[in-house]
mmCIF file of C-alpha atoms in Angstrom:
data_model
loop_
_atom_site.group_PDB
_atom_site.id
_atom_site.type_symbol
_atom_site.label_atom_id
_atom_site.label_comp_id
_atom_site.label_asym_id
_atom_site.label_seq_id
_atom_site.Cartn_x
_atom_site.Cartn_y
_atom_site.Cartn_z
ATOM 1 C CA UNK S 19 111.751 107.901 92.723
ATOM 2 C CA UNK S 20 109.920 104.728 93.982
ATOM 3 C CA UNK S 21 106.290 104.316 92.960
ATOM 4 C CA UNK S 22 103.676 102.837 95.644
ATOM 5 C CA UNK S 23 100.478 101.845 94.011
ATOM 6 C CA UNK S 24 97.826 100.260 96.817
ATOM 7 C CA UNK S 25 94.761 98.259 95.483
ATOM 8 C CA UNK S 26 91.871 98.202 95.629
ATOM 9 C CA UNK S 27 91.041 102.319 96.614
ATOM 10 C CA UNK S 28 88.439 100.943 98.871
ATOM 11 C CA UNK S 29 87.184 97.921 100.393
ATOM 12 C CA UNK S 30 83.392 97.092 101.468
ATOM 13 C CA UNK S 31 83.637 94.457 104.535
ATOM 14 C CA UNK S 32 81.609 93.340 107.746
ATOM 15 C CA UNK S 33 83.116 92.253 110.944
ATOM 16 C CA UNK S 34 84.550 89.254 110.691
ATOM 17 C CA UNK S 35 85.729 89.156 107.292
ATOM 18 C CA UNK S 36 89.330 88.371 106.087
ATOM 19 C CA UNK S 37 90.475 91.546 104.580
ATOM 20 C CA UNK S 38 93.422 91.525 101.688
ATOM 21 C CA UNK S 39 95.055 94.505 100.776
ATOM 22 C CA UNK S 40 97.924 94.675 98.559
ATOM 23 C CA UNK S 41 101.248 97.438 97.719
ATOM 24 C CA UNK S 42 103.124 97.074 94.554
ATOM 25 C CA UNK S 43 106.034 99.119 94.267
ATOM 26 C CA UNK S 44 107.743 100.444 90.659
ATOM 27 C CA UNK S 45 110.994 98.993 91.715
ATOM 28 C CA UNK S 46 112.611 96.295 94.244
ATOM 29 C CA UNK S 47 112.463 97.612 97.385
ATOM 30 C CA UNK S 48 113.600 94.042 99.269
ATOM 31 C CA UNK S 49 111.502 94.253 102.122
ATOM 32 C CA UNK S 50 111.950 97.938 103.364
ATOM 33 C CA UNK S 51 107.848 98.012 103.473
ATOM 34 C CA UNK S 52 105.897 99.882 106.438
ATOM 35 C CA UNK S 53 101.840 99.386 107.032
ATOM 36 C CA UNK S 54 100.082 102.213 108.430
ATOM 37 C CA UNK S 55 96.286 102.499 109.962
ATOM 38 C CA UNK S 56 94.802 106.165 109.728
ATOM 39 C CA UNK S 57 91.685 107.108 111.901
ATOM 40 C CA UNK S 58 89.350 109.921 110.463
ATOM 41 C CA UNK S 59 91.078 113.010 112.421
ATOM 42 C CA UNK S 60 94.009 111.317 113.722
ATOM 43 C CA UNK S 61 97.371 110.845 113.051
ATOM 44 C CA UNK S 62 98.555 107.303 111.042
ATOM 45 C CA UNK S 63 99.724 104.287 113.400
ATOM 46 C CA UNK S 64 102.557 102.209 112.170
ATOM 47 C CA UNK S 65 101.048 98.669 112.452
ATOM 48 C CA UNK S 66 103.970 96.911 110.222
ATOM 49 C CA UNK S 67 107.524 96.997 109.475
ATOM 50 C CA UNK S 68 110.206 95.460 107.108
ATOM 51 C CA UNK S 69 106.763 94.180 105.232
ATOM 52 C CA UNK S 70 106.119 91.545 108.271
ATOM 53 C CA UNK S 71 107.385 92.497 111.801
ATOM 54 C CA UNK S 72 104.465 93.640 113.778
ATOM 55 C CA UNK S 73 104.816 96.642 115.497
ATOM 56 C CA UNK S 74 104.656 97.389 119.219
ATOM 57 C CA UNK S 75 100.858 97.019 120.734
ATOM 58 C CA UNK S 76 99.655 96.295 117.208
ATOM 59 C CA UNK S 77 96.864 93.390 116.942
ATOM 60 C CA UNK S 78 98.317 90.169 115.807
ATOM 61 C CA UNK S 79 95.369 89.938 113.415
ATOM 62 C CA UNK S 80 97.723 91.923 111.214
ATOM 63 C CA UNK S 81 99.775 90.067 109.483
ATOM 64 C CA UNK S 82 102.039 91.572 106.411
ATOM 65 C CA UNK S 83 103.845 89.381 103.729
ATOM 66 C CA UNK S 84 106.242 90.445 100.674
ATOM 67 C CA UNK S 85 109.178 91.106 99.394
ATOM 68 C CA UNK S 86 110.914 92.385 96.020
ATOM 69 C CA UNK S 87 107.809 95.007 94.941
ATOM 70 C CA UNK S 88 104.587 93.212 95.951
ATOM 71 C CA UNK S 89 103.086 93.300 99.701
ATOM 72 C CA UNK S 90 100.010 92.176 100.991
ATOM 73 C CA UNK S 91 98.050 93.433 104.232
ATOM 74 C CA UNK S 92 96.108 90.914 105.788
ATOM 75 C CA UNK S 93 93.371 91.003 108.382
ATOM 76 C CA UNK S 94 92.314 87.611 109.616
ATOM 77 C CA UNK S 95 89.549 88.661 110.967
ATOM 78 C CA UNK S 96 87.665 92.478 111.055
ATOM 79 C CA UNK S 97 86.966 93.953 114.372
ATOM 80 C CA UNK S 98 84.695 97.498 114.478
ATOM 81 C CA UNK S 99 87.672 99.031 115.216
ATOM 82 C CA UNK S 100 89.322 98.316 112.183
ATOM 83 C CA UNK S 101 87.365 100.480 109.761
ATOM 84 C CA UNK S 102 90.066 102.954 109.079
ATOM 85 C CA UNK S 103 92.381 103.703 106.358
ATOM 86 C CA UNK S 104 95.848 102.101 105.157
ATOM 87 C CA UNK S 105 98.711 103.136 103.586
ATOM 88 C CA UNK S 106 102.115 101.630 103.034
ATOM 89 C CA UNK S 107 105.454 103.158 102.590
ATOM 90 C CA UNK S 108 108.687 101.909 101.123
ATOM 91 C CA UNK S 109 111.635 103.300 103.249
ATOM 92 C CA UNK S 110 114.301 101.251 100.753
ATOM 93 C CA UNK S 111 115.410 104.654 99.463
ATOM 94 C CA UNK S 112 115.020 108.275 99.868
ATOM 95 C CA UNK S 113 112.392 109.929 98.982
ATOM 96 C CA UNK S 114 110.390 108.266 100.962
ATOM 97 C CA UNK S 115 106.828 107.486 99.683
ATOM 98 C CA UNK S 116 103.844 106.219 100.423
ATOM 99 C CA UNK S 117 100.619 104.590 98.342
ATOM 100 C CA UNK S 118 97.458 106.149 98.001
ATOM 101 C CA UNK S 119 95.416 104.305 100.507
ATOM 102 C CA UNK S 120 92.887 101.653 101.263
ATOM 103 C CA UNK S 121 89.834 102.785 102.545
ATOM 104 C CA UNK S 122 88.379 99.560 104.784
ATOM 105 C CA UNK S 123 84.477 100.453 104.871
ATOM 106 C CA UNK N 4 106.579 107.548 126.297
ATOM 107 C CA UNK N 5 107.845 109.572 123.117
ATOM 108 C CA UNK N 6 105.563 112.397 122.217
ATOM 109 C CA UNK N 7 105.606 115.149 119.852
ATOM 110 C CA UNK N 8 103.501 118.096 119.188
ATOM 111 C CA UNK N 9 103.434 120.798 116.001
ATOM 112 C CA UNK N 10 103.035 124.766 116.711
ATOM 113 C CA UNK N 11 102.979 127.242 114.004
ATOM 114 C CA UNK N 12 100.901 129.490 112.238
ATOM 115 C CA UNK N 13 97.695 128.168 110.784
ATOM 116 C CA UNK N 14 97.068 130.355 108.395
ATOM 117 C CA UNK N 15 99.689 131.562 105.812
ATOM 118 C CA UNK N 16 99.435 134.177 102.982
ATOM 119 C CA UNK N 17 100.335 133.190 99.521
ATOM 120 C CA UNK N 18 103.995 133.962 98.516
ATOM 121 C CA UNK N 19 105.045 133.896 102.499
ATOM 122 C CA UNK N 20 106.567 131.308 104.819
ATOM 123 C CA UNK N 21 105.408 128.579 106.433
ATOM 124 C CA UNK N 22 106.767 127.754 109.601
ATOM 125 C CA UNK N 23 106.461 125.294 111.969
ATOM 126 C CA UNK N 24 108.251 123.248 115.110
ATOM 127 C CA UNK N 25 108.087 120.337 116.473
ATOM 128 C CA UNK N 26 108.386 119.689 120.041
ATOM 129 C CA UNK N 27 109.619 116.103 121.302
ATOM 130 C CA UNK N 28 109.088 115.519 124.717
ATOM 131 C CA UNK N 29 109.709 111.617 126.852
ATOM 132 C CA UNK N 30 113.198 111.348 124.850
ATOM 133 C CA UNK N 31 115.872 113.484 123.879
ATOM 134 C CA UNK N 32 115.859 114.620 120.332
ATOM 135 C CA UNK N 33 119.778 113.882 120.221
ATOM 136 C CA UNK N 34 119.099 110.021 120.607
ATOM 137 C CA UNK N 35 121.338 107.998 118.351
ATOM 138 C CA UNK N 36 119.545 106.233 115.493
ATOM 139 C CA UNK N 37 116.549 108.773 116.074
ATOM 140 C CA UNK N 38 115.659 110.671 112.641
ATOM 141 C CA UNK N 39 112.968 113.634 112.954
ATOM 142 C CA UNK N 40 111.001 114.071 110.264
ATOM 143 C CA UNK N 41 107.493 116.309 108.384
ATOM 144 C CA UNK N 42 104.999 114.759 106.412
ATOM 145 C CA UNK N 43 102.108 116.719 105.169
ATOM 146 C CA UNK N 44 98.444 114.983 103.917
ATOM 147 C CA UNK N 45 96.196 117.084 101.816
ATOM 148 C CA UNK N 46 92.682 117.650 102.623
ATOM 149 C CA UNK N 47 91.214 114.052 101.998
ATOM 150 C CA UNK N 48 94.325 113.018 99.809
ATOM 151 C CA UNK N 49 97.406 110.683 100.755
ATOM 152 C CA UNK N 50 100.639 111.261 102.466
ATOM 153 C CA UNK N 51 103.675 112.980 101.615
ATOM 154 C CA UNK N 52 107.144 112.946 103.052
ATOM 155 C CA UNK N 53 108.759 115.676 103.218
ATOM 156 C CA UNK N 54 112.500 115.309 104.690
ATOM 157 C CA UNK N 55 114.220 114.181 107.838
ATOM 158 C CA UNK N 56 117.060 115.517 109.862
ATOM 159 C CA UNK N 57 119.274 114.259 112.436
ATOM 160 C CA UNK N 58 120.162 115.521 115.527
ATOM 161 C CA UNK N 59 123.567 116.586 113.894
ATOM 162 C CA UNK N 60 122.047 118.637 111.072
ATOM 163 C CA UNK N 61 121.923 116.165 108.771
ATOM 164 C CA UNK N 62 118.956 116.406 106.479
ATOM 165 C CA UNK N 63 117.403 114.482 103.423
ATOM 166 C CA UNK N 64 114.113 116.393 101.026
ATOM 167 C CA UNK N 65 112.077 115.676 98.908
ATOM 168 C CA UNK N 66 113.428 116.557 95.929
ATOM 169 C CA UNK N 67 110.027 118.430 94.704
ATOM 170 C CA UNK N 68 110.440 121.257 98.110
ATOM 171 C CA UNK N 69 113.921 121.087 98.153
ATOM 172 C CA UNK N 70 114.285 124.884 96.808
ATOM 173 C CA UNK N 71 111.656 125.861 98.992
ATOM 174 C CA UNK N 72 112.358 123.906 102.161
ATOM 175 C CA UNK N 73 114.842 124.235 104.843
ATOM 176 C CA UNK N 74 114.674 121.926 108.314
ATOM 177 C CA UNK N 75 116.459 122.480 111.432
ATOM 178 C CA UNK N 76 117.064 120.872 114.654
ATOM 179 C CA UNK N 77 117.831 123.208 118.122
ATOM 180 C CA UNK N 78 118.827 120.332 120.669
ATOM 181 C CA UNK N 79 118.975 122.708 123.444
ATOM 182 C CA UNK N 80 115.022 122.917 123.209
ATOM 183 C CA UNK N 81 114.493 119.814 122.235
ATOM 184 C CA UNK N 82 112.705 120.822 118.864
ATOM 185 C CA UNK N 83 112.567 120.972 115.209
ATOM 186 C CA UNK N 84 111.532 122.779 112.769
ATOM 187 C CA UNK N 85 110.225 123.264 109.171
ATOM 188 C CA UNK N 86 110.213 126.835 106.646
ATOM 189 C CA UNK N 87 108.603 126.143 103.486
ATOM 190 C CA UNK N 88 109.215 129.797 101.347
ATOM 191 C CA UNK N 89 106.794 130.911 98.673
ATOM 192 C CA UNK N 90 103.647 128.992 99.450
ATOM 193 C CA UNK N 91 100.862 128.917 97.146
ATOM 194 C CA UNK N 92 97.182 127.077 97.396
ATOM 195 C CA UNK N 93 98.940 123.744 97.092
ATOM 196 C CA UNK N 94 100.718 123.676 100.432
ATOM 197 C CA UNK N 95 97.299 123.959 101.744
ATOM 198 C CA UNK N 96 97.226 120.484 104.134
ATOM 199 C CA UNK N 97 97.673 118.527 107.316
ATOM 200 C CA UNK N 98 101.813 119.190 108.497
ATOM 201 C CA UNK N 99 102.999 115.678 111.165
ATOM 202 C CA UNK N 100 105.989 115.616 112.500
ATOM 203 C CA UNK N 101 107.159 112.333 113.321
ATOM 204 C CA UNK N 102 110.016 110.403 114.292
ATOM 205 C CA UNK N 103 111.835 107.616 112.278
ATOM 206 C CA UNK N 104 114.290 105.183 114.007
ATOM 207 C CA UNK N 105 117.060 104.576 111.371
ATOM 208 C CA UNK N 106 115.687 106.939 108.900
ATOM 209 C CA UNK N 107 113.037 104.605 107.506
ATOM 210 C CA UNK N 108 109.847 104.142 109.264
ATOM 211 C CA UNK N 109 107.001 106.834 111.145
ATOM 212 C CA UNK N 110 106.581 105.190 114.569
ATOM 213 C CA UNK N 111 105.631 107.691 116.517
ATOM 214 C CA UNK N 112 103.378 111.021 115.481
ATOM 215 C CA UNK N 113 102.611 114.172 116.048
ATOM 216 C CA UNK N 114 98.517 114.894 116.318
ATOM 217 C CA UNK N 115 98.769 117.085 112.964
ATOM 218 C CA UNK N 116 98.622 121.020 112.407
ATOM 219 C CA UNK N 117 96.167 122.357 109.693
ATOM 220 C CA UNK N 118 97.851 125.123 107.447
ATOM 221 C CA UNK N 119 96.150 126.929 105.183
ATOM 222 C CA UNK N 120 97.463 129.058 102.358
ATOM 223 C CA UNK N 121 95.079 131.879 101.681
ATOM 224 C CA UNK N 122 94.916 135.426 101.089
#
């Protein structure tokens, strides 16, 4: 089974900041690499795909890079609405998994 | 626009069966390409994948519910559905269903059913 380790756990920032976060997987996974954003209470949103393709109605200050077994999460530039949780997933093989999440506070 | 919405029982004794559907409504659940799937998220924990199925039956696990899991598809309701036998405490947690176009990603979600394994 695939191994997704996100870092860091959690990440103090103020609007406007450029936020990193970053997804190593425990074996090459190419660039089968999802980004999700999950609300306190609500169900995750799938902001990226194949580690860089932005997803239908998703900001374009998301931007995802990567390939191989490290992936970065970028936002350029925080907005309020951004404080949320991430999580990526590898879909490069079954099962599916997912990393433990970034907490963006 | 593609929606889906979890029923079931939201409270389940120890030992028994969880059981839950999935209801897909704005697209037919027989789409090609379309793979259905459950992922559950313990109380303040990450997410977990549980398995997918296709419209013809076929299904993928995870290989730690496997023995206890079984998902099915009925296409002439449009729905889905998850049995997860013998539950204990640690089933305890958020159940999505959620849709995944070629098998791989989670674009669209259910809003999440709370189950809760307890005497």
């Amino acid at each position: 089974d695939i191994q997704m380790t996100q870092s860091p756990s959690s990440v103090p920032a103020s609007v406007g900041d450029r936020v990193t976060i970053t997804c190593r997987a425990s074996q090459d996974i190419d660039n089968w690499l999802a980004w999700y954003q999950q609300k306190p209470g609500k169900a995750p949103k799938l902001l990226i795909h194949t580690a860089s393709t932005l997803w239908y109605g998703a900001p374009s200050r998301f931007s995802g890079t990567g390939s191989g077994t490290d992936f970065t999460l970028t936002i350029s530039s925080l907005q309020p609405e951004d404080f949320a949780t991430y999580f990526c997933q590898q879909a490069n093989s079954f099962p599916r998994s997912f990393g433990g999440g970034t907490k963006v506070e | 626009q593609l929606q889906l919405q979890e029923s079931g029982s939201g409270l389940v004794k120890p030992s028994q069966t969880l059981a839950l559907t999935c209801t897909v409504s704005g697209d037919s659940i027989s789409s090609i390409g379309h793979y259905w799937s459950w992922i559950r998220q313990h109380p303040g924990k990450g997410l977990e994948w549980i398995g997918n199925i296709y419209y013809n039956g076929l299904t993928y696990y995870s290989p730690s519910l496997e023995t206890r899991l079984t998902i099915s598809v009925d296409t002439s309701k449009n729905q889905f559905s998850l049995k997860l036998n013998s539950v204990t405490a640690a089933d305890t947690a958020i159940y999505y269903c959620a849709t995944a176009p070629n098998s791989a990603y989670f674009d669209y979600w259910g809003q999440g059913t709370l189950v809760t394994v307890s005497s």
